[in-house]
């Protein structure tokens, strides 16, 4: 119970950020906003786990693009969150707000663990609270933590792993090392980028082992250090390598790939695309990656590290160096995702968190302020920084859900949000009856929202391509989301279809089997 009151205070701060950022307003929304495509992929896996009772290692989405167009079997990252929520949905029914709350709760548990990791090393308690609470108010995390992707979940696993690393440093019991290894492995399985901080830790300790062995006070002997590090590395890296091999084999076997599971490096980019990506980051993403208060703190941390680098411990120097190398390498290797995939960078936040940790660890206001004044000053700084950041995050959330990026609050698929009862009750269409949805460039948006298996067709498809899809897949219905475009192209006259229903702007056509 030593940390109980402290963790309760941190939880209160996190709750304050949650309400100050107005995140609660969006919990009941169906998947929408930036990366609705990827959100619905994740939710599609989850719903199929719940309704089809699939094994963990046989994930499937609504799009029938595998096994010659008969299944949606495909895999990317290890689908642990999707499977877990799917089991919950078996009991509660499809409940997207609950999904959001579960994912947000996991991230908050990660922040509580981060606090336990850093608190023993930071002399001012307020700064420990500030660092542990700050990530929830980073706009991109404020959006994705209560969402459907596993990126923030993976980062929370890293924070939990660091809490056990911290515990091992203070009390080197093998159990702490095993738990740290387990959670680093879980982070890497959920998102491969979560391995960056583990590799930084491994690299730093390996150099220390070969050079100075300052960590002797922790490991006692080199033999013990080598045993722990090699075992941990084999398990963490081996589990990720094994899963991604299994995922590739699974996708190859069934013939369906919803993500490429490969590099997307800068050297495959054109000069024009590189320029447009950097313009995109400086014009738009920079306001989503950090708030004004966070930029100020981060600049202070960077300046401090540059000025006081020689003063830092070898462990801190090594971690900063390897994290910088890891983040830069990742940015270059997946550069082509930087233009519009903000969630790709969530697991890179281990670096700014560590930089702030170093700044706060060495902060001593007693040099400039009376000792009695330093604590109130730091608490004021903490409240101002968190309040400022939460306010900025609130503006970001409003833009993401109500701005241009989400159709000014009218998502182009919003008429699919409540179409399922109409399909089931009025038209008696079972969820396993295959349909074509036009237009939809994604894998899962319309199909998941309607809970209907089938095939989305892009807007650029002409009548011949639609006819080809009908002959190839033999769907029973076409769900038309843009009737104006559909009628303008005279598809209703060129295809063997009959309009049998309408839900808001969505027309439903039955496909004739007679040709």
Short mmCIF file of C-alpha atoms in Angstrom, two decimals:
data_model
loop_
_atom_site.label_atom_id
_atom_site.label_comp_id
_atom_site.label_asym_id
_atom_site.label_seq_id
_atom_site.Cartn_x
_atom_site.Cartn_y
_atom_site.Cartn_z
CA UNK A 1 0.00 0.00 0.00
CA UNK A 2 3.08 2.26 -0.07
CA UNK A 3 2.04 3.75 -3.43
CA UNK A 4 -1.73 3.55 -3.02
CA UNK A 5 -2.34 7.22 -2.12
CA UNK A 6 0.20 8.41 -4.69
CA UNK A 7 -1.41 6.34 -7.45
CA UNK A 8 -4.84 7.59 -6.41
CA UNK A 9 -3.62 11.18 -6.84
CA UNK A 10 -2.19 10.33 -10.26
CA UNK A 11 -5.45 8.66 -11.23
CA UNK A 12 -7.25 11.87 -10.22
CA UNK A 13 -4.94 13.88 -12.48
CA UNK A 14 -5.60 11.46 -15.37
CA UNK A 15 -9.33 11.75 -14.75
CA UNK A 16 -8.95 15.52 -14.81
CA UNK A 17 -7.18 15.36 -18.17
CA UNK A 18 -9.90 13.05 -19.49
CA UNK A 19 -12.64 15.55 -18.64
CA UNK A 20 -10.65 18.71 -19.42
CA UNK A 21 -9.83 17.37 -22.89
CA UNK A 22 -13.53 16.47 -23.27
CA UNK A 23 -12.64 12.94 -24.35
CA UNK A 24 -15.82 11.67 -22.72
CA UNK A 25 -17.88 13.34 -25.45
CA UNK A 26 -16.63 10.92 -28.06
CA UNK A 27 -16.80 7.57 -26.26
CA UNK A 28 -20.20 6.69 -27.73
CA UNK A 29 -19.24 7.48 -31.32
CA UNK A 30 -18.90 4.75 -33.89
CA UNK A 31 -15.46 4.46 -35.56
CA UNK A 32 -14.85 7.70 -37.47
CA UNK A 33 -12.44 10.58 -37.81
CA UNK A 34 -8.79 10.17 -38.86
CA UNK A 35 -8.00 6.63 -39.95
CA UNK A 36 -11.53 5.35 -39.86
CA UNK A 37 -10.18 2.75 -42.27
CA UNK A 38 -7.74 1.30 -39.72
CA UNK A 39 -10.19 1.68 -36.84
CA UNK A 40 -12.77 -0.46 -38.57
CA UNK A 41 -10.18 -3.08 -39.50
CA UNK A 42 -9.47 -3.49 -35.78
CA UNK A 43 -13.14 -3.49 -34.84
CA UNK A 44 -13.87 -5.96 -37.64
CA UNK A 45 -11.40 -8.46 -36.19
CA UNK A 46 -13.00 -7.95 -32.79
CA UNK A 47 -16.58 -8.46 -33.96
CA UNK A 48 -15.68 -11.62 -35.85
CA UNK A 49 -13.94 -13.01 -32.76
CA UNK A 50 -17.14 -12.32 -30.84
CA UNK A 51 -19.72 -13.61 -33.31
CA UNK A 52 -17.83 -16.37 -35.13
CA UNK A 53 -16.05 -17.75 -32.05
CA UNK A 54 -12.68 -17.73 -33.84
CA UNK A 55 -9.47 -19.01 -32.23
CA UNK A 56 -6.91 -16.36 -31.28
CA UNK A 57 -4.56 -17.35 -34.12
CA UNK A 58 -7.24 -17.30 -36.83
CA UNK A 59 -8.20 -13.61 -37.14
CA UNK A 60 -10.64 -12.56 -39.84
CA UNK A 61 -12.24 -9.36 -41.15
CA UNK A 62 -15.52 -8.73 -42.97
CA UNK A 63 -13.99 -8.32 -46.42
CA UNK A 64 -14.03 -11.65 -48.28
CA UNK A 65 -10.70 -11.39 -50.05
CA UNK A 66 -9.02 -14.59 -48.85
CA UNK A 67 -9.38 -18.23 -49.90
CA UNK A 68 -10.60 -17.26 -53.38
CA UNK A 69 -13.06 -14.70 -52.04
CA UNK A 70 -14.75 -16.95 -49.48
CA UNK A 71 -13.22 -15.76 -46.19
CA UNK A 72 -11.65 -12.71 -44.58
CA UNK A 73 -8.76 -14.55 -42.95
CA UNK A 74 -5.78 -12.22 -42.62
CA UNK A 75 -3.36 -10.99 -39.95
CA UNK A 76 -1.05 -8.14 -39.11
CA UNK A 77 0.02 -7.39 -35.55
CA UNK A 78 -0.68 -9.93 -32.81
CA UNK A 79 -4.46 -9.56 -32.28
CA UNK A 80 -4.49 -9.87 -28.49
CA UNK A 81 -6.61 -6.76 -27.81
CA UNK A 82 -9.11 -7.67 -30.52
CA UNK A 83 -9.44 -11.19 -29.15
CA UNK A 84 -9.81 -10.00 -25.55
CA UNK A 85 -12.50 -7.44 -26.37
CA UNK A 86 -14.16 -10.03 -28.63
CA UNK A 87 -14.52 -12.34 -25.62
CA UNK A 88 -16.01 -9.45 -23.63
CA UNK A 89 -18.44 -8.73 -26.47
CA UNK A 90 -19.63 -12.33 -26.35
CA UNK A 91 -21.09 -11.41 -22.96
CA UNK A 92 -22.05 -7.76 -23.46
CA UNK A 93 -22.87 -7.77 -27.15
CA UNK A 94 -21.17 -5.43 -29.60
CA UNK A 95 -20.32 -2.46 -27.41
CA UNK A 96 -17.92 0.05 -28.95
CA UNK A 97 -17.89 2.49 -25.98
CA UNK A 98 -16.78 -0.43 -23.80
CA UNK A 99 -13.99 -1.18 -26.30
CA UNK A 100 -12.85 2.43 -26.05
CA UNK A 101 -12.96 2.37 -22.25
CA UNK A 102 -10.98 -0.89 -22.10
CA UNK A 103 -8.23 0.47 -24.34
CA UNK A 104 -8.13 3.77 -22.45
CA UNK A 105 -7.96 1.92 -19.12
CA UNK A 106 -5.02 -0.18 -20.32
CA UNK A 107 -3.15 2.98 -21.32
CA UNK A 108 -3.88 4.60 -17.95
CA UNK A 109 -2.56 1.48 -16.21
CA UNK A 110 0.59 1.99 -18.25
CA UNK A 111 0.86 5.57 -16.96
CA UNK A 112 0.39 4.38 -13.37
CA UNK A 113 3.22 1.92 -14.01
CA UNK A 114 5.34 4.72 -15.52
CA UNK A 115 4.87 6.69 -12.31
CA UNK A 116 6.11 3.74 -10.25
CA UNK A 117 9.10 3.48 -12.56
CA UNK A 118 10.23 7.09 -12.28
CA UNK A 119 9.09 8.18 -8.81
CA UNK A 120 12.07 6.73 -6.88
CA UNK A 121 14.52 8.66 -9.08
CA UNK A 122 12.88 12.12 -9.22
CA UNK A 123 13.49 14.30 -6.19
CA UNK A 124 10.42 16.49 -6.67
CA UNK A 125 7.15 14.57 -6.41
CA UNK A 126 5.19 17.07 -8.52
CA UNK A 127 7.52 16.49 -11.48
CA UNK A 128 6.96 12.73 -11.26
CA UNK A 129 3.21 13.33 -11.46
CA UNK A 130 3.68 15.73 -14.34
CA UNK A 131 5.72 13.27 -16.39
CA UNK A 132 3.40 10.33 -15.68
CA UNK A 133 0.22 12.23 -16.55
CA UNK A 134 1.53 14.25 -19.51
CA UNK A 135 1.31 11.49 -22.19
CA UNK A 136 -2.49 11.29 -21.87
CA UNK A 137 -2.72 14.96 -22.93
CA UNK A 138 -0.60 14.54 -26.08
CA UNK A 139 -3.21 15.17 -28.83
CA UNK A 140 -2.45 12.12 -30.94
CA UNK A 141 -2.58 9.89 -27.84
CA UNK A 142 -5.67 11.63 -26.47
CA UNK A 143 -7.37 10.57 -29.70
CA UNK A 144 -6.06 7.02 -30.06
CA UNK A 145 -5.93 5.83 -26.42
CA UNK A 146 -9.77 5.62 -26.24
CA UNK A 147 -9.91 4.13 -29.73
CA UNK A 148 -9.67 0.81 -31.54
CA UNK A 149 -5.98 0.56 -32.51
CA UNK A 150 -3.31 -1.28 -30.51
CA UNK A 151 -0.59 1.39 -30.78
CA UNK A 152 -1.31 3.04 -27.44
CA UNK A 153 -1.85 -0.41 -25.91
CA UNK A 154 1.65 -1.42 -26.99
CA UNK A 155 3.12 1.76 -25.50
CA UNK A 156 1.38 1.01 -22.21
CA UNK A 157 3.03 -2.45 -22.21
CA UNK A 158 6.40 -0.69 -22.56
CA UNK A 159 5.63 1.57 -19.59
CA UNK A 160 4.66 -1.46 -17.51
CA UNK A 161 7.87 -3.20 -18.56
CA UNK A 162 9.86 -0.15 -17.47
CA UNK A 163 8.22 -0.27 -14.05
CA UNK A 164 9.67 -3.75 -13.57
CA UNK A 165 13.06 -2.64 -14.93
CA UNK A 166 12.99 0.13 -12.34
CA UNK A 167 12.04 -2.36 -9.63
CA UNK A 168 14.88 -4.67 -10.73
CA UNK A 169 17.40 -1.81 -10.56
CA UNK A 170 16.37 -1.12 -6.96
CA UNK A 171 15.95 -4.76 -5.93
CA UNK A 172 17.44 -7.19 -8.48
CA UNK A 173 15.07 -10.11 -8.04
CA UNK A 174 14.81 -12.40 -11.03
CA UNK A 175 11.02 -12.13 -10.94
CA UNK A 176 11.20 -8.45 -11.89
CA UNK A 177 13.43 -9.28 -14.85
CA UNK A 178 11.01 -11.97 -16.01
CA UNK A 179 8.01 -9.63 -15.76
CA UNK A 180 9.87 -6.86 -17.61
CA UNK A 181 10.71 -9.37 -20.33
CA UNK A 182 7.09 -10.50 -20.58
CA UNK A 183 5.70 -6.99 -21.00
CA UNK A 184 8.40 -5.91 -23.46
CA UNK A 185 7.45 -8.99 -25.48
CA UNK A 186 3.75 -8.10 -25.33
CA UNK A 187 4.53 -4.57 -26.50
CA UNK A 188 6.52 -5.89 -29.47
CA UNK A 189 3.77 -8.35 -30.38
CA UNK A 190 1.11 -5.64 -30.32
CA UNK A 191 3.26 -3.21 -32.33
CA UNK A 192 6.76 -3.92 -33.58
CA UNK A 193 7.81 -0.29 -32.96
CA UNK A 194 7.38 -0.88 -29.23
CA UNK A 195 10.65 -2.83 -29.38
CA UNK A 196 12.69 0.35 -29.85
CA UNK A 197 12.99 1.04 -26.13
CA UNK A 198 13.80 -2.61 -25.41
CA UNK A 199 16.56 -2.58 -28.03
CA UNK A 200 17.86 0.67 -26.53
CA UNK A 201 17.96 -0.95 -23.09
CA UNK A 202 19.61 -4.07 -24.47
CA UNK A 203 22.22 -2.08 -26.40
CA UNK A 204 23.05 0.15 -23.45
CA UNK A 205 23.50 -2.76 -21.04
CA UNK A 206 25.49 -4.77 -23.59
CA UNK A 207 28.00 -1.94 -24.07
CA UNK A 208 28.19 -1.43 -20.34
CA UNK A 209 28.81 -5.15 -19.88
CA UNK A 210 31.65 -5.16 -22.40
CA UNK A 211 33.17 -1.90 -21.28
CA UNK A 212 32.76 -0.49 -17.77
CA UNK A 213 30.25 -2.87 -16.18
CA UNK A 214 28.78 -0.12 -13.99
CA UNK A 215 25.72 -2.35 -13.75
CA UNK A 216 27.73 -4.75 -11.58
CA UNK A 217 25.92 -3.27 -8.56
CA UNK A 218 22.69 -4.62 -10.06
CA UNK A 219 23.67 -7.87 -11.76
CA UNK A 220 26.46 -8.77 -9.28
CA UNK A 221 28.35 -10.91 -11.81
CA UNK A 222 28.89 -10.82 -15.56
CA UNK A 223 27.64 -14.37 -15.87
CA UNK A 224 24.31 -13.44 -14.28
CA UNK A 225 24.07 -10.33 -16.44
CA UNK A 226 24.73 -12.29 -19.65
CA UNK A 227 22.20 -14.97 -18.67
CA UNK A 228 19.44 -12.46 -17.93
CA UNK A 229 20.08 -10.26 -20.98
CA UNK A 230 20.46 -13.13 -23.46
CA UNK A 231 17.35 -14.90 -22.17
CA UNK A 232 15.34 -11.69 -22.25
CA UNK A 233 16.53 -10.82 -25.76
CA UNK A 234 15.79 -14.31 -27.07
CA UNK A 235 12.26 -14.26 -25.66
CA UNK A 236 11.31 -10.70 -26.64
CA UNK A 237 12.82 -10.68 -30.12
CA UNK A 238 12.02 -14.34 -30.75
CA UNK A 239 8.35 -13.96 -29.90
CA UNK A 240 7.95 -11.03 -32.30
CA UNK A 241 9.89 -12.79 -35.06
CA UNK A 242 7.83 -15.95 -34.58
CA UNK A 243 4.52 -14.10 -34.69
CA UNK A 244 5.32 -12.08 -37.80
CA UNK A 245 6.48 -15.23 -39.56
CA UNK A 246 3.21 -16.89 -38.55
CA UNK A 247 1.26 -13.83 -39.77
CA UNK A 248 3.04 -13.89 -43.14
CA UNK A 249 2.45 -17.63 -43.49
CA UNK A 250 -1.22 -17.19 -42.52
CA UNK A 251 -1.77 -14.41 -45.05
CA UNK A 252 0.13 -16.32 -47.74
CA UNK A 253 -1.84 -19.50 -47.08
CA UNK A 254 -5.19 -17.76 -47.35
CA UNK A 255 -4.16 -15.17 -49.93
CA UNK A 256 -5.39 -12.06 -48.14
CA UNK A 257 -3.25 -9.12 -46.93
CA UNK A 258 -4.89 -6.19 -45.17
CA UNK A 259 -1.51 -4.68 -44.28
CA UNK A 260 1.80 -5.13 -46.05
CA UNK A 261 3.91 -6.10 -42.98
CA UNK A 262 6.98 -4.64 -44.65
CA UNK A 263 9.23 -1.58 -44.74
CA UNK A 264 8.14 1.68 -46.39
CA UNK A 265 11.48 3.50 -46.60
CA UNK A 266 12.38 7.01 -47.64
CA UNK A 267 14.48 5.80 -50.58
CA UNK A 268 11.31 4.59 -52.27
CA UNK A 269 9.95 8.13 -52.19
CA UNK A 270 10.17 10.76 -54.88
CA UNK A 271 11.70 14.15 -54.02
CA UNK A 272 8.25 15.69 -54.44
CA UNK A 273 6.71 13.26 -51.95
CA UNK A 274 9.50 13.86 -49.45
CA UNK A 275 8.93 17.61 -49.63
CA UNK A 276 5.16 17.24 -49.33
CA UNK A 277 5.60 14.95 -46.30
CA UNK A 278 7.80 17.44 -44.46
CA UNK A 279 5.35 20.21 -45.38
CA UNK A 280 2.54 18.08 -43.97
CA UNK A 281 4.41 17.53 -40.73
CA UNK A 282 5.36 21.19 -40.24
CA UNK A 283 1.95 22.54 -41.31
CA UNK A 284 -0.31 20.04 -39.60
CA UNK A 285 1.10 17.12 -37.60
CA UNK A 286 3.37 19.28 -35.45
CA UNK A 287 0.28 20.50 -33.59
CA UNK A 288 -0.87 16.90 -33.05
CA UNK A 289 2.43 15.41 -31.88
CA UNK A 290 2.81 17.86 -28.96
CA UNK A 291 0.99 20.80 -27.39
CA UNK A 292 2.63 24.17 -26.75
CA UNK A 293 3.37 23.33 -23.11
CA UNK A 294 4.87 20.00 -24.11
CA UNK A 295 7.10 21.60 -26.74
CA UNK A 296 8.44 24.00 -24.11
CA UNK A 297 9.24 21.15 -21.73
CA UNK A 298 10.77 19.07 -24.51
CA UNK A 299 13.02 21.93 -25.67
CA UNK A 300 14.15 22.46 -22.08
CA UNK A 301 14.94 18.73 -21.83
CA UNK A 302 16.91 18.69 -25.08
CA UNK A 303 18.89 21.81 -24.13
CA UNK A 304 19.63 20.37 -20.69
CA UNK A 305 20.84 17.05 -22.13
CA UNK A 306 23.08 18.79 -24.66
CA UNK A 307 24.62 21.07 -22.04
CA UNK A 308 24.94 18.51 -19.25
CA UNK A 309 25.59 15.39 -21.34
CA UNK A 310 28.93 14.64 -19.69
CA UNK A 311 27.30 14.85 -16.28
CA UNK A 312 24.78 12.15 -17.09
CA UNK A 313 25.27 8.56 -16.04
CA UNK A 314 26.40 6.07 -18.67
CA UNK A 315 23.00 4.38 -18.60
CA UNK A 316 21.21 7.67 -19.37
CA UNK A 317 23.65 8.53 -22.17
CA UNK A 318 23.27 5.09 -23.71
CA UNK A 319 19.48 5.10 -23.55
CA UNK A 320 19.22 8.56 -25.11
CA UNK A 321 21.69 7.64 -27.85
CA UNK A 322 20.01 4.37 -28.76
CA UNK A 323 16.50 5.85 -28.58
CA UNK A 324 17.55 8.65 -30.95
CA UNK A 325 19.08 6.11 -33.34
CA UNK A 326 16.00 3.89 -33.08
CA UNK A 327 13.53 6.71 -33.70
CA UNK A 328 15.49 8.12 -36.63
CA UNK A 329 15.90 4.66 -38.14
CA UNK A 330 12.19 4.00 -37.83
CA UNK A 331 11.34 7.37 -39.38
CA UNK A 332 13.55 6.62 -42.38
CA UNK A 333 12.43 2.99 -42.75
CA UNK A 334 8.71 3.86 -42.62
CA UNK A 335 8.97 7.38 -44.02
CA UNK A 336 6.21 6.90 -46.58
CA UNK A 337 3.73 6.43 -43.74
CA UNK A 338 4.55 9.81 -42.20
CA UNK A 339 2.30 11.86 -44.48
CA UNK A 340 -1.02 10.76 -43.04
CA UNK A 341 -0.41 7.94 -40.53
CA UNK A 342 0.00 9.79 -37.25
CA UNK A 343 -0.57 6.65 -35.17
CA UNK A 344 2.61 5.11 -36.60
CA UNK A 345 4.60 7.41 -34.29
CA UNK A 346 2.90 6.68 -30.96
CA UNK A 347 5.55 4.21 -29.85
CA UNK A 348 8.29 6.74 -30.55
CA UNK A 349 7.19 8.70 -27.48
CA UNK A 350 9.51 6.60 -25.32
CA UNK A 351 12.29 9.05 -26.31
CA UNK A 352 10.63 12.32 -25.21
CA UNK A 353 9.43 10.60 -22.02
CA UNK A 354 12.99 9.54 -21.24
CA UNK A 355 14.36 13.01 -22.05
CA UNK A 356 11.86 14.58 -19.66
CA UNK A 357 12.75 11.96 -17.06
CA UNK A 358 16.41 13.00 -17.25
CA UNK A 359 15.48 16.69 -17.02
CA UNK A 360 13.24 16.16 -14.01
CA UNK A 361 15.71 13.82 -12.32
CA UNK A 362 18.37 16.52 -12.26
CA UNK A 363 16.03 19.46 -11.60
CA UNK A 364 16.81 21.18 -8.31
CA UNK A 365 14.91 24.42 -7.81
CA UNK A 366 16.44 24.88 -4.36
CA UNK A 367 19.37 26.55 -6.15
CA UNK A 368 17.14 29.44 -7.20
CA UNK A 369 14.21 29.25 -4.80
CA UNK A 370 13.87 28.81 -1.08
CA UNK A 371 13.27 25.15 -0.26
CA UNK A 372 9.76 25.82 1.02
CA UNK A 373 8.84 27.63 -2.20
CA UNK A 374 10.07 24.98 -4.64
CA UNK A 375 7.23 22.54 -3.99
CA UNK A 376 4.38 25.05 -4.55
CA UNK A 377 6.12 26.35 -7.68
CA UNK A 378 6.42 22.86 -9.14
CA UNK A 379 2.81 22.00 -8.37
CA UNK A 380 1.70 25.20 -10.11
CA UNK A 381 3.89 24.25 -13.08
CA UNK A 382 2.36 20.78 -13.12
CA UNK A 383 -1.24 22.01 -13.04
CA UNK A 384 -0.58 24.72 -15.66
CA UNK A 385 1.23 22.33 -18.01
CA UNK A 386 -1.43 19.62 -17.71
CA UNK A 387 -4.29 22.12 -18.00
CA UNK A 388 -2.75 23.82 -21.03
CA UNK A 389 -2.08 20.48 -22.70
CA UNK A 390 -5.57 19.15 -21.96
CA UNK A 391 -7.11 22.30 -23.42
CA UNK A 392 -5.01 21.92 -26.58
CA UNK A 393 -5.96 18.24 -26.79
CA UNK A 394 -9.62 19.22 -26.53
CA UNK A 395 -9.27 21.50 -29.56
CA UNK A 396 -7.51 18.71 -31.44
CA UNK A 397 -10.29 16.23 -30.65
CA UNK A 398 -12.93 18.70 -31.79
CA UNK A 399 -11.08 19.18 -35.07
CA UNK A 400 -10.65 15.43 -35.58
CA UNK A 401 -14.32 14.66 -35.03
CA UNK A 402 -15.97 17.86 -36.25
CA UNK A 403 -13.50 19.40 -38.68
CA UNK A 404 -12.64 18.87 -42.31
CA UNK A 405 -10.89 15.59 -41.55
CA UNK A 406 -14.25 14.01 -40.60
CA UNK A 407 -16.48 15.75 -43.14
CA UNK A 408 -17.12 18.69 -40.78
CA UNK A 409 -18.93 16.35 -38.43
CA UNK A 410 -20.76 14.44 -41.17
CA UNK A 411 -18.75 11.33 -41.88
CA UNK A 412 -19.28 10.03 -45.41
CA UNK A 413 -20.28 6.64 -43.98
CA UNK A 414 -22.55 7.95 -41.22
CA UNK A 415 -25.65 6.39 -42.81
CA UNK A 416 -24.07 3.00 -42.18
CA UNK A 417 -23.82 3.74 -38.45
CA UNK A 418 -27.35 2.45 -37.79
CA UNK A 419 -28.13 0.43 -40.91
CA UNK A 420 -27.75 -3.04 -39.37
CA UNK A 421 -31.22 -3.26 -37.73
CA UNK A 422 -32.80 -2.28 -41.06
CA UNK A 423 -30.88 -4.99 -42.93
CA UNK A 424 -31.79 -7.64 -40.35
CA UNK A 425 -35.36 -6.71 -39.45
CA UNK A 426 -36.79 -5.15 -42.61
CA UNK A 427 -34.88 -6.91 -45.40
CA UNK A 428 -34.10 -10.12 -43.46
CA UNK A 429 -30.47 -10.11 -44.68
CA UNK A 430 -28.23 -12.28 -42.53
CA UNK A 431 -24.73 -10.98 -41.72
CA UNK A 432 -23.22 -13.89 -43.66
CA UNK A 433 -25.06 -13.04 -46.87
CA UNK A 434 -22.35 -11.48 -49.06
CA UNK A 435 -22.85 -7.97 -50.43
CA UNK A 436 -21.00 -5.41 -52.53
CA UNK A 437 -20.72 -1.88 -51.14
CA UNK A 438 -20.21 1.03 -53.50
CA UNK A 439 -18.27 3.25 -53.13
CA UNK A 440 -15.78 2.32 -50.42
CA UNK A 441 -11.98 2.34 -50.94
CA UNK A 442 -11.25 0.63 -47.60
CA UNK A 443 -11.29 -2.96 -46.43
CA UNK A 444 -13.79 -2.69 -43.61
CA UNK A 445 -15.46 0.68 -43.08
CA UNK A 446 -18.90 0.06 -44.56
CA UNK A 447 -18.83 -3.72 -44.12
CA UNK A 448 -17.99 -3.52 -40.42
CA UNK A 449 -20.44 -0.69 -39.72
CA UNK A 450 -23.21 -2.72 -41.37
CA UNK A 451 -21.83 -5.99 -39.94
CA UNK A 452 -22.06 -7.55 -43.37
CA UNK A 453 -19.50 -9.74 -45.14
CA UNK A 454 -18.64 -8.92 -48.72
CA UNK A 455 -16.55 -6.70 -50.95
CA UNK A 456 -16.11 -2.90 -51.01
CA UNK A 457 -15.77 -1.36 -54.48
CA UNK A 458 -13.86 1.87 -55.07
CA UNK A 459 -15.57 4.88 -56.64
CA UNK A 460 -13.41 4.74 -59.76
CA UNK A 461 -14.84 1.34 -60.73
CA UNK A 462 -16.88 1.39 -63.93
CA UNK A 463 -19.89 -0.76 -64.84
CA UNK A 464 -17.67 -3.41 -66.41
CA UNK A 465 -15.69 -3.75 -63.19
CA UNK A 466 -18.85 -3.97 -61.12
CA UNK A 467 -20.18 -6.59 -63.50
CA UNK A 468 -16.91 -8.50 -63.18
CA UNK A 469 -17.17 -8.39 -59.37
CA UNK A 470 -20.74 -9.66 -59.52
CA UNK A 471 -19.77 -12.58 -61.74
CA UNK A 472 -16.66 -13.33 -59.70
CA UNK A 473 -18.08 -13.12 -56.20
CA UNK A 474 -21.77 -13.85 -56.71
CA UNK A 475 -23.01 -11.39 -54.05
CA UNK A 476 -26.67 -11.20 -53.19
CA UNK A 477 -26.99 -7.41 -52.79
CA UNK A 478 -25.34 -4.10 -53.60
CA UNK A 479 -25.39 -1.39 -50.93
CA UNK A 480 -25.01 2.00 -52.59
CA UNK A 481 -23.69 4.77 -50.38
CA UNK A 482 -23.61 7.45 -53.11
CA UNK A 483 -26.82 7.19 -55.13
CA UNK A 484 -26.08 10.40 -57.06
CA UNK A 485 -22.87 9.02 -58.47
CA UNK A 486 -24.41 5.57 -58.96
CA UNK A 487 -27.35 6.97 -60.93
CA UNK A 488 -25.21 9.39 -62.91
CA UNK A 489 -23.23 6.46 -64.23
CA UNK A 490 -26.45 4.57 -65.06
CA UNK A 491 -25.34 1.53 -63.10
CA UNK A 492 -28.93 0.64 -62.28
CA UNK A 493 -29.63 0.26 -66.00
CA UNK A 494 -26.41 -1.56 -66.89
CA UNK A 495 -26.48 -4.14 -64.09
CA UNK A 496 -28.95 -6.99 -63.32
CA UNK A 497 -30.20 -5.38 -60.11
CA UNK A 498 -33.48 -4.35 -58.52
CA UNK A 499 -33.89 -1.78 -55.76
CA UNK A 500 -35.43 -3.47 -52.73
CA UNK A 501 -34.77 -1.04 -49.89
CA UNK A 502 -33.46 2.26 -48.69
CA UNK A 503 -31.92 3.44 -45.43
CA UNK A 504 -31.33 7.19 -45.36
CA UNK A 505 -28.95 7.82 -48.29
CA UNK A 506 -28.11 4.13 -48.78
CA UNK A 507 -30.00 2.24 -51.49
CA UNK A 508 -30.07 -1.55 -51.38
CA UNK A 509 -30.27 -3.47 -54.65
CA UNK A 510 -30.86 -7.18 -55.00
CA UNK A 511 -28.81 -8.86 -57.69
CA UNK A 512 -30.60 -11.09 -60.13
CA UNK A 513 -29.16 -14.56 -60.64
CA UNK A 514 -30.52 -14.67 -64.17
CA UNK A 515 -28.11 -13.45 -66.84
#
